[in-house]
CSV table of C-alpha atoms and ligand atoms in Angstrom, one decimal:
chain,number,residue,atom,x,y,z
V,40,MET,CA,18.3,-44.9,4.3
V,41,ARG,CA,21.2,-43.5,5.8
V,42,LEU,CA,21.0,-40.7,8.7
V,43,ALA,CA,23.0,-38.8,9.9
V,44,CYS,CA,23.9,-34.7,10.8
V,45,SER,CA,23.2,-32.6,8.6
V,46,ASP,CA,26.0,-30.3,10.4
V,47,CYS,CA,29.1,-33.0,11.1
V,48,GLU,CA,27.7,-35.8,9.0
V,49,ALA,CA,28.1,-38.1,12.1
V,50,ILE,CA,26.3,-41.4,11.5
V,51,ALA,CA,22.2,-41.0,13.6
V,52,ASP,CA,20.7,-43.3,15.8
V,53,ALA,CA,17.2,-43.5,14.2
V,54,ALA,CA,15.5,-42.7,17.4
V,55,GLU,CA,17.5,-39.4,18.4
V,56,ILE,CA,16.1,-36.4,16.5
V,57,THR,CA,19.3,-33.8,16.5
V,58,CYS,CA,23.1,-35.1,16.6
V,59,ARG,CA,24.9,-36.0,19.8
V,60,SER,CA,28.3,-35.2,18.5
V,61,CYS,CA,27.5,-31.3,17.6
V,62,GLY,CA,23.6,-31.4,18.2
V,63,GLY,CA,23.1,-30.4,15.0
V,64,LEU,CA,19.9,-31.8,12.7
V,65,LEU,CA,19.6,-35.1,11.3
V,66,ALA,CA,18.9,-35.6,7.5
V,67,PHE,CA,18.2,-38.9,5.7
V,68,GLY,CA,20.2,-39.5,2.4
V,69,ALA,CA,18.8,-40.1,-0.5
V,70,ALA,CA,17.6,-44.2,-1.1
V,71,ASP,CA,18.8,-46.2,-3.5
V,72,VAL,CA,16.9,-46.9,-6.2
V,73,ASP,CA,17.0,-47.4,-10.1
V,74,GLY,CA,15.1,-44.4,-11.1
V,75,ALA,CA,13.2,-45.7,-14.5
V,76,ALA,CA,11.7,-48.4,-12.4
V,77,VAL,CA,10.4,-46.6,-9.7
V,78,ALA,CA,9.0,-44.0,-12.6
V,79,ARG,CA,7.5,-46.7,-13.8
V,80,LEU,CA,5.5,-47.9,-10.4
V,81,PHE,CA,4.7,-44.3,-9.1
V,82,ALA,CA,2.6,-44.1,-13.2
V,83,GLU,CA,0.7,-47.6,-12.5
V,84,ARG,CA,0.1,-46.7,-8.7
V,85,ARG,CA,-2.2,-43.8,-10.2
V,86,SER,CA,-4.5,-46.2,-11.1
V,87,SER,CA,-4.4,-48.7,-7.7
V,88,ARG,CA,-7.2,-47.8,-5.1
V,89,ASP,CA,-4.7,-48.9,-2.3
V,90,PRO,CA,-4.8,-46.2,0.4
V,91,LEU,CA,-0.8,-46.5,0.4
V,92,ASP,CA,-1.4,-45.3,-3.6
V,93,THR,CA,-3.7,-43.0,-3.3
V,94,SER,CA,-2.0,-40.9,-0.3
V,95,GLY,CA,0.1,-38.3,-2.3
V,96,VAL,CA,3.5,-39.9,0.6
V,97,TRP,CA,3.1,-43.2,0.3
V,98,ARG,CA,2.6,-43.0,-3.3
V,99,TYR,CA,6.5,-42.6,-3.1
V,100,ARG,CA,7.4,-45.2,-0.6
V,101,GLU,CA,10.6,-46.3,-1.8
V,102,LEU,CA,12.3,-42.7,-1.7
V,103,LEU,CA,10.8,-43.0,2.1
V,104,PRO,CA,12.2,-44.5,4.8
V,105,ALA,CA,10.7,-47.9,5.2
V,106,ILE,CA,8.1,-48.1,7.9
V,107,SER,CA,6.1,-51.6,7.8
V,108,ARG,CA,2.7,-51.2,6.3
V,109,ASP,CA,1.1,-52.1,9.1
V,110,ALA,CA,2.0,-49.2,10.9
V,111,VAL,CA,1.4,-46.7,8.4
V,112,VAL,CA,-0.8,-44.3,9.0
V,113,THR,CA,-2.6,-42.7,5.5
V,114,MET,CA,-5.8,-40.4,5.5
V,115,ARG,CA,-4.9,-40.1,1.6
V,116,GLU,CA,-2.2,-36.5,2.1
V,117,ASN,CA,-0.9,-34.6,-0.7
V,118,ALA,CA,-3.5,-35.5,-2.9
V,119,VAL,CA,-4.0,-32.0,-3.8
V,120,PRO,CA,-4.5,-29.8,-6.6
V,121,ILE,CA,-2.3,-27.6,-8.8
V,122,TYR,CA,-5.5,-24.8,-9.9
V,123,ASP,CA,-4.6,-22.1,-12.5
V,124,ALA,CA,-4.3,-18.1,-10.9
V,125,PRO,CA,-5.7,-16.2,-13.6
V,126,LEU,CA,-6.1,-13.3,-10.6
V,127,GLY,CA,-2.8,-14.0,-8.6
V,128,ALA,CA,-0.8,-13.5,-12.3
V,129,LYS,CA,-2.2,-10.1,-13.4
V,130,ARG,CA,-1.8,-8.6,-9.2
V,131,ALA,CA,1.9,-10.3,-9.8
V,132,GLY,CA,2.1,-9.2,-13.2
V,133,MET,CA,2.9,-12.2,-14.9
V,134,LYS,CA,1.7,-14.3,-17.8
V,135,ARG,CA,0.3,-17.3,-15.9
V,136,LEU,CA,0.4,-18.5,-12.5
V,137,ALA,CA,-0.1,-21.6,-11.1
V,138,TYR,CA,-0.8,-22.6,-7.1
V,139,LEU,CA,-0.2,-26.2,-5.6
V,140,HIS,CA,-3.1,-26.4,-2.9
V,141,LEU,CA,-1.3,-27.8,-0.1
V,142,GLY,CA,-4.6,-26.5,2.4
V,143,MET,CA,-6.7,-29.1,0.1
V,144,ASN,CA,-4.9,-31.7,2.8
V,145,PRO,CA,-7.2,-33.6,5.0
V,146,THR,CA,-6.2,-31.4,8.1
V,147,GLY,CA,-6.3,-27.9,5.9
V,148,SER,CA,-2.0,-27.4,5.5
V,149,PHE,CA,0.4,-29.2,4.3
V,150,LYS,CA,1.7,-30.5,7.9
V,151,ASP,CA,-0.6,-33.4,7.2
V,152,CYS,CA,2.3,-34.7,4.5
V,153,GLY,CA,5.7,-34.5,6.9
V,154,MET,CA,3.4,-36.0,9.6
V,155,THR,CA,1.7,-39.1,8.0
V,156,VAL,CA,5.8,-40.7,8.1
V,157,ALA,CA,6.2,-39.0,11.8
V,158,VAL,CA,3.9,-40.7,13.3
V,159,SER,CA,3.4,-43.9,11.5
V,160,ARG,CA,7.1,-44.2,12.7
V,161,ALA,CA,6.0,-43.5,16.1
V,162,HIS,CA,3.4,-45.7,16.0
V,163,GLU,CA,5.9,-48.4,14.8
V,164,ARG,CA,7.9,-48.0,17.5
V,165,GLY,CA,5.5,-48.1,19.6
V,166,MET,CA,5.5,-44.7,20.8
V,167,ARG,CA,2.4,-43.8,23.2
V,168,ALA,CA,2.9,-40.5,22.6
V,169,ALA,CA,3.6,-37.4,20.2
V,170,ILE,CA,4.7,-34.2,21.6
V,171,CYS,CA,5.2,-31.3,19.7
V,172,ALA,CA,5.2,-26.9,19.9
V,173,SER,CA,2.8,-25.0,17.3
V,174,THR,CA,1.3,-22.1,15.7
V,175,GLY,CA,-1.4,-24.4,15.1
V,176,ASN,CA,-0.9,-26.5,12.2
V,177,THR,CA,1.9,-28.6,13.2
V,178,ALA,CA,-1.2,-29.2,16.3
V,179,ALA,CA,-3.9,-30.2,14.0
V,180,ALA,CA,-2.2,-32.5,11.9
V,181,MET,CA,-0.3,-33.9,14.8
V,182,ALA,CA,-3.6,-34.8,16.2
V,183,ALA,CA,-5.3,-36.0,14.0
V,184,TYR,CA,-2.7,-38.4,12.5
V,185,CYS,CA,-2.4,-39.5,16.7
V,186,ALA,CA,-6.3,-40.1,17.2
V,187,ARG,CA,-5.7,-42.7,14.1
V,188,ALA,CA,-2.9,-44.1,15.9
V,189,GLY,CA,-4.4,-44.0,18.9
V,190,MET,CA,-1.6,-42.6,20.3
V,191,ALA,CA,-2.5,-39.4,22.8
V,192,ALA,CA,-1.1,-35.9,22.0
V,193,ILE,CA,0.4,-32.7,23.8
V,194,VAL,CA,0.7,-29.3,21.5
V,195,LEU,CA,2.3,-26.9,22.8
V,196,VAL,CA,0.9,-23.2,21.7
V,197,PRO,CA,1.4,-19.9,22.7
V,198,ALA,CA,-1.8,-18.4,24.7
V,199,VAL,CA,-1.7,-15.8,22.4
V,200,GLY,CA,-1.8,-14.5,19.0
V,201,ILE,CA,-2.2,-18.0,16.8
V,202,SER,CA,-5.5,-18.6,15.0
V,203,ALA,CA,-8.5,-20.0,17.6
V,204,SER,CA,-9.7,-22.4,14.5
V,205,LYS,CA,-6.8,-24.4,14.4
V,206,VAL,CA,-6.8,-24.2,18.3
V,207,ALA,CA,-10.5,-25.7,18.8
V,208,GLN,CA,-10.2,-27.9,15.2
V,209,THR,CA,-6.9,-29.8,17.3
V,210,LEU,CA,-8.8,-29.7,20.3
V,211,ASP,CA,-11.7,-31.7,17.9
V,212,TYR,CA,-9.2,-34.3,17.7
V,213,GLY,CA,-8.5,-35.7,21.2
V,214,ALA,CA,-5.0,-33.6,21.7
V,215,THR,CA,-3.9,-32.5,25.4
V,216,VAL,CA,-3.3,-28.7,24.5
V,217,LEU,CA,-0.9,-26.2,26.4
V,218,ALA,CA,-1.6,-23.1,25.8
V,219,ILE,CA,1.8,-21.3,27.1
V,220,ASP,CA,3.3,-17.5,28.1
V,221,GLY,CA,5.1,-17.8,25.1
V,222,ASP,CA,5.7,-17.8,22.1
V,223,PHE,CA,6.7,-19.9,19.1
V,224,ASP,CA,9.9,-20.0,19.6
V,225,ALA,CA,9.4,-20.8,23.4
V,226,ALA,CA,6.9,-23.6,22.3
V,227,LEU,CA,9.8,-25.6,21.1
V,228,ALA,CA,13.0,-24.3,23.0
V,229,VAL,CA,10.8,-26.6,25.7
V,230,VAL,CA,10.2,-29.0,23.0
V,231,ARG,CA,13.6,-29.6,22.0
V,232,ARG,CA,14.8,-30.4,25.8
V,233,LEU,CA,12.8,-32.8,25.9
V,234,ASP,CA,14.2,-36.9,25.6
V,235,ALA,CA,13.0,-38.2,22.2
V,236,LYS,CA,12.9,-41.9,22.9
V,237,SER,CA,10.6,-41.7,25.5
V,238,ILE,CA,7.8,-39.0,23.8
V,239,ALA,CA,7.4,-38.6,19.9
V,240,VAL,CA,8.4,-35.1,19.4
V,241,VAL,CA,7.1,-35.0,15.8
V,242,ASN,CA,7.9,-30.3,15.0
V,243,SER,CA,9.7,-30.1,12.0
V,244,ILE,CA,13.5,-31.2,13.4
V,245,ASN,CA,12.0,-34.6,12.9
V,246,PRO,CA,13.7,-35.7,10.3
V,247,TYR,CA,11.0,-38.5,9.1
V,248,ARG,CA,8.4,-35.0,8.5
V,249,ILE,CA,10.9,-33.6,5.9
V,250,GLU,CA,10.9,-37.1,4.1
V,251,GLY,CA,7.2,-36.6,4.4
V,252,GLN,CA,7.4,-33.2,3.6
V,253,LYS,CA,9.5,-33.5,0.3
V,254,CYS,CA,6.8,-36.1,-1.4
V,255,ALA,CA,5.2,-32.4,-2.0
V,256,ALA,CA,8.3,-31.6,-4.7
V,257,PHE,CA,7.5,-35.0,-6.2
V,258,ARG,CA,3.6,-34.3,-5.8
V,259,LEU,CA,4.1,-31.0,-7.8
V,260,LEU,CA,6.5,-32.7,-10.7
V,261,ASP,CA,4.1,-35.3,-10.6
V,262,GLU,CA,1.1,-33.5,-11.4
V,263,ARG,CA,3.1,-31.7,-14.2
V,264,ASN,CA,3.9,-35.4,-15.6
V,265,TRP,CA,7.6,-34.1,-14.6
V,266,ASN,CA,7.9,-30.8,-16.1
V,267,VAL,CA,10.0,-28.8,-13.8
V,268,PRO,CA,8.8,-25.7,-13.6
V,269,ASP,CA,11.1,-22.2,-13.2
V,270,TRP,CA,10.6,-21.4,-9.5
V,271,LEU,CA,8.6,-22.2,-6.4
V,272,VAL,CA,7.9,-19.4,-3.9
V,273,VAL,CA,7.6,-21.1,-0.8
V,274,PRO,CA,6.0,-19.2,2.7
V,275,GLY,CA,9.0,-19.5,5.7
V,276,GLY,CA,8.7,-19.6,9.3
V,277,ASN,CA,10.2,-22.9,10.8
V,278,LEU,CA,11.9,-23.3,7.4
V,279,GLY,CA,11.4,-27.7,7.3
V,280,ASN,CA,9.0,-27.2,4.2
V,281,ALA,CA,11.6,-24.4,1.8
V,282,SER,CA,14.5,-27.4,3.3
V,283,ALA,CA,12.2,-30.1,2.6
V,284,PHE,CA,11.2,-29.3,-1.4
V,285,GLY,CA,14.4,-28.6,-1.5
V,286,LYS,CA,15.8,-32.3,-0.8
V,287,GLY,CA,12.5,-33.2,-3.4
V,288,PHE,CA,13.8,-32.2,-6.1
V,289,ARG,CA,17.5,-32.4,-5.8
V,290,GLU,CA,17.2,-36.4,-4.7
V,291,ALA,CA,13.7,-36.3,-8.5
V,292,ARG,CA,17.2,-35.1,-10.5
V,293,ALA,CA,19.4,-37.5,-8.9
V,294,LEU,CA,16.9,-39.7,-10.1
V,295,GLY,CA,16.9,-38.8,-13.7
V,296,LEU,CA,12.8,-38.3,-13.4
V,297,ILE,CA,13.7,-34.3,-13.5
V,298,ASP,CA,17.2,-33.2,-15.5
V,299,ARG,CA,17.1,-29.6,-13.8
V,300,ILE,CA,15.1,-28.1,-10.4
V,301,PRO,CA,13.4,-24.9,-10.0
V,302,ARG,CA,14.9,-22.1,-8.1
V,303,ILE,CA,13.0,-22.1,-4.5
V,304,ALA,CA,12.2,-18.4,-3.2
V,305,VAL,CA,11.5,-18.6,0.1
V,306,ILE,CA,9.2,-15.6,1.1
V,307,GLN,CA,9.0,-13.7,4.7
V,308,ALA,CA,6.8,-11.7,7.1
V,309,SER,CA,8.8,-8.0,7.4
V,310,GLY,CA,8.3,-8.7,11.5
V,311,ALA,CA,9.8,-12.2,11.4
V,312,ALA,CA,12.3,-12.3,8.4
V,313,PRO,CA,16.0,-13.7,10.0
V,314,PHE,CA,16.0,-15.9,8.0
V,315,ALA,CA,15.5,-13.1,5.2
V,316,HIS,CA,18.5,-10.9,6.9
V,317,VAL,CA,20.5,-14.3,7.1
V,318,PHE,CA,20.5,-14.5,3.0
V,319,ARG,CA,21.2,-11.1,2.4
V,320,ASP,CA,23.7,-10.4,4.9
V,321,GLY,CA,25.7,-14.1,5.4
V,322,GLY,CA,27.1,-15.3,8.5
V,323,GLU,CA,24.2,-16.8,11.5
V,324,LEU,CA,20.9,-16.1,11.6
V,325,VAL,CA,20.9,-13.5,14.6
V,326,PRO,CA,17.0,-14.8,16.5
V,327,VAL,CA,14.6,-11.5,16.7
V,328,THR,CA,11.0,-11.8,18.4
V,329,ALA,CA,9.0,-12.5,15.4
V,330,LYS,CA,5.4,-10.2,14.8
V,331,THR,CA,3.3,-11.0,12.2
V,332,THR,CA,-0.5,-10.6,12.0
V,333,ALA,CA,0.7,-14.1,9.8
V,334,THR,CA,0.6,-15.8,13.0
V,335,ALA,CA,1.1,-18.9,10.7
V,336,ILE,CA,4.6,-18.1,10.6
V,337,LYS,CA,5.6,-16.1,13.4
V,338,ILE,CA,8.9,-17.4,14.7
V,339,GLY,CA,12.0,-15.4,15.4
V,340,ALA,CA,14.4,-18.6,15.9
V,341,PRO,CA,14.3,-20.9,13.1
V,342,ALA,CA,14.7,-24.1,13.4
V,343,SER,CA,15.6,-25.5,10.2
V,344,TRP,CA,17.5,-22.0,8.9
V,345,LYS,CA,20.8,-24.1,7.3
V,346,LYS,CA,19.3,-26.7,5.9
V,347,ALA,CA,16.7,-24.5,4.0
V,348,LEU,CA,19.7,-22.0,3.6
V,349,ALA,CA,21.9,-24.6,1.5
V,350,GLU,CA,18.4,-25.9,-0.6
V,351,VAL,CA,17.8,-21.8,-1.8
V,352,HIS,CA,21.6,-22.2,-2.8
V,353,ALA,CA,21.6,-25.4,-4.2
V,354,SER,CA,18.9,-24.0,-6.5
V,355,ASN,CA,20.5,-20.3,-7.1
V,356,GLY,CA,17.2,-19.2,-5.1
V,357,VAL,CA,16.4,-16.0,-3.2
V,358,VAL,CA,14.8,-15.2,0.3
V,359,ILE,CA,12.8,-12.0,0.9
V,360,HIS,CA,9.8,-10.8,3.1
V,361,VAL,CA,6.8,-8.7,2.8
V,362,ASP,CA,5.1,-6.9,5.2
V,363,ASP,CA,1.5,-7.4,6.9
V,364,ASP,CA,-0.4,-5.6,4.9
V,365,ALA,CA,1.0,-6.7,1.4
V,366,ILE,CA,0.1,-10.4,2.5
V,367,ALA,CA,-3.9,-9.1,3.3
V,368,ASP,CA,-4.2,-7.9,0.1
V,369,ALA,CA,-2.5,-10.8,-1.9
V,370,ARG,CA,-4.5,-13.4,0.2
V,371,ALA,CA,-7.8,-11.4,-0.7
V,372,THR,CA,-6.4,-11.5,-4.2
V,373,ILE,CA,-6.2,-15.8,-3.9
V,374,GLY,CA,-9.7,-15.7,-3.0
V,375,ARG,CA,-11.1,-13.1,-5.8
V,376,ASP,CA,-9.6,-16.2,-7.2
V,377,GLY,CA,-12.0,-18.7,-5.6
V,378,ILE,CA,-9.3,-20.5,-4.1
V,379,GLY,CA,-8.5,-18.6,-0.6
V,380,CYS,CA,-5.9,-19.3,1.4
V,381,GLU,CA,-4.3,-18.4,5.2
V,382,PRO,CA,-2.6,-15.7,5.5
V,383,ALA,CA,0.8,-17.0,6.2
V,384,SER,CA,0.2,-18.7,2.0
V,385,ALA,CA,-0.3,-15.3,1.0
V,386,ALA,CA,3.0,-14.4,1.3
V,387,THR,CA,4.1,-16.2,-1.4
V,388,LEU,CA,1.3,-14.0,-4.1
V,389,ALA,CA,2.7,-10.9,-2.6
V,390,GLY,CA,6.7,-11.9,-2.5
V,391,LEU,CA,6.2,-13.2,-6.4
V,392,THR,CA,4.6,-9.6,-7.1
V,393,ARG,CA,7.8,-7.9,-5.3
V,394,LEU,CA,10.1,-10.3,-7.2
V,395,VAL,CA,9.1,-9.9,-11.0
V,396,ALA,CA,8.2,-6.0,-10.2
V,397,ASP,CA,12.1,-6.0,-9.1
V,398,GLY,CA,12.9,-8.6,-12.3
V,399,THR,CA,14.3,-11.3,-10.6
V,400,ILE,CA,11.3,-13.7,-11.6
V,401,ASP,CA,10.4,-13.1,-15.8
V,402,ARG,CA,7.2,-12.1,-16.1
V,403,GLU,CA,7.0,-14.7,-18.8
V,404,ALA,CA,8.3,-17.4,-16.3
V,405,ASP,CA,7.0,-20.9,-15.0
V,406,VAL,CA,5.9,-20.3,-11.4
V,407,VAL,CA,4.4,-23.2,-9.0
V,408,LEU,CA,3.2,-21.1,-5.7
V,409,ALA,CA,3.0,-23.4,-3.0
V,410,LEU,CA,-0.9,-22.4,-0.8
V,411,THR,CA,0.2,-24.0,2.8
V,412,GLY,CA,-3.0,-24.0,5.0
V,413,HIS,CA,-7.0,-23.6,3.5
V,414,VAL,CA,-8.8,-20.4,4.0
V,415,LEU,CA,-10.7,-21.5,7.1
V,416,LYS,CA,-7.5,-22.3,8.8
V,417,ASP,CA,-8.0,-18.5,10.6
V,418,THR,CA,-11.4,-17.2,9.9
V,419,ALA,CA,-11.3,-14.3,12.8
V,420,TYR,CA,-8.3,-13.0,10.3
V,421,ALA,CA,-10.6,-13.0,6.8
V,422,THR,CA,-13.5,-11.1,9.3
V,423,SER,CA,-11.8,-8.5,10.2
V,424,PHE,CA,-10.2,-8.1,7.2
V,425,HIS,CA,-13.7,-7.9,5.3
V,426,GLU,CA,-15.2,-5.3,8.0
V,427,SER,CA,-11.7,-2.6,7.9
V,428,HIS,CA,-11.1,-0.1,4.8
V,429,ALA,CA,-8.4,-2.2,3.1
V,430,THR,CA,-9.5,-2.2,-1.0
V,431,GLN,CA,-10.6,-5.6,-1.3
V,432,ALA,CA,-12.6,-5.6,1.6
V,433,ASN,CA,-16.1,-7.1,1.1
V,434,ARG,CA,-18.4,-5.6,3.7
V,435,ILE,CA,-21.7,-7.5,4.7
V,436,VAL,CA,-24.8,-5.6,3.5
V,437,ARG,CA,-26.5,-5.3,6.2
V,438,VAL,CA,-30.7,-5.1,5.0
V,439,GLY,CA,-33.3,-3.3,6.8
V,440,ASN,CA,-36.2,-4.0,4.6
V,441,ASP,CA,-37.5,-6.4,1.9
V,442,ASP,CA,-37.9,-3.1,-1.1
V,443,GLU,CA,-33.7,-2.9,0.0
V,444,LEU,CA,-33.1,-7.0,-0.2
V,445,PHE,CA,-34.9,-6.8,-3.2
V,446,ALA,CA,-32.7,-3.7,-4.8
V,447,ARG,CA,-29.7,-5.2,-3.5
V,448,ILE,CA,-30.1,-8.9,-5.6
V,449,GLU,CA,-31.4,-6.9,-8.4
V,450,GLN,CA,-28.6,-4.5,-8.7
V,451,VAL,CA,-26.0,-7.7,-7.7
V,452,ALA,CA,-27.8,-9.4,-10.2
V,453,ARG,CA,-28.0,-7.2,-13.1
V,454,PRO,CA,-25.9,-8.0,-16.6
V,455,ALA,CA,-23.0,-5.8,-16.5
V,456,HIS,CA,-23.6,-3.8,-19.7
V,457,ALA,CA,-28.3,-2.9,-18.6
K,7,F0G,N1,2.5,-22.0,6.1
K,7,F0G,C1,1.7,-22.0,7.1
K,7,F0G,C2,-0.1,-22.5,7.4
K,7,F0G,C3,2.2,-22.9,8.1
K,7,F0G,O1,1.8,-23.6,8.9
K,7,F0G,C4,3.4,-22.7,8.0
K,7,F0G,C5,4.0,-23.3,10.0
K,7,F0G,C6,3.9,-22.2,7.8
K,7,F0G,C7,3.7,-21.8,6.4
K,7,F0G,C8,6.1,-22.0,7.7
K,7,F0G,O2,6.5,-23.2,7.5
K,7,F0G,O3,7.7,-23.6,9.4
K,7,F0G,O4,7.8,-25.0,7.8
K,7,F0G,O5,8.6,-22.7,7.4
K,7,F0G,N2,3.4,-23.6,10.8
K,7,F0G,C9,4.3,-24.1,12.2
K,7,F0G,C10,3.0,-25.1,12.3
K,7,F0G,C11,5.0,-23.6,12.7
K,7,F0G,O6,3.3,-25.0,14.1
K,7,F0G,O7,2.1,-25.2,12.3
K,7,F0G,P1,7.8,-24.0,8.0
């Protein structure tokens, strides 16, 4: 597969991360394969027990850059479910709705889809160590895959303002965690200064990450028997994910697996919405100092904004932002559907609610929300939400004695009509 600059189209060396001529991000071209033949292969692999076939990434390996089987580090990533979302639908004013739950990945976020490819590639090249900047999920995914590959993992995280659950998980996987006085954007700026030839840089500026993440689009379509939804709604932070989904959909269409692509709606948090602004105003992206309680997407200078903007336009999509209270309330609704997710993921439902209200999305449309992270990724957020006065807060009931205890049990268990 051809690797070239996504800005100036100069052909790139596979060991680079950014274009040597203009500094732009690199991207792989589409694989040159027969659509009907790969469609048959993908279907056959549904009943296979080969670890590469049970992975929702490597199952589509003909559409990925070639990596030798021996080097592949896989943990059955992207074998994620699609759930129906009755309460989410009701909240948004939709007839029906579905969640593609990427939080059901091995480390609890969609990052595993890209990390399996980026770390496998680094492993194949014999790299000793990998590094990333992260708001927590990339860190956890990288640490886990590096542990499996026998590679050292170094993460740069903001010292304050990210979820402790994600950091704890990353420490468990054995990574070296370097906490900096600065935000995600500052951490990524440091990582971008490193020589990608001597350490594997596995942020989503790494084109192998995007190749893995585009498989979330294949998974979604494959699980729906290649029946295309009208809209896919994704949260936007550094914007690797929105660009990967767009690439996946376009490639599936080029192969004849589908005949149209879903429209992509990217939702940002209002305090971290430079992409929503550039979508509205045009021109160059103006970085902001990000501020949001959805810490996963607290990003002010998204690296992949140009790629993502091209995908949003190619899909006739939209970009909007929603405030932190709307995200909190939407997250609570997703919880009540028995699914749950972390705050950043719930920006999707908050955004959908707005897009239905303003008529952008029809209430009868076939919409899928990409839930990017598991509910347990940010337990401190959930705890403080339920201790708050929010409408959907579900306070712990402290019981003083047995009488009170039995009375409470009876009260909750009693049939509603009694
Ligand atoms: N949702 C979750 C749960 C995330 O962790 C992230 C990004 C996003 C959405 C946004 O995706 O950056 O591709 O637009 N988290 C990164 C991290 C930045 O370090 O874990 P994006």
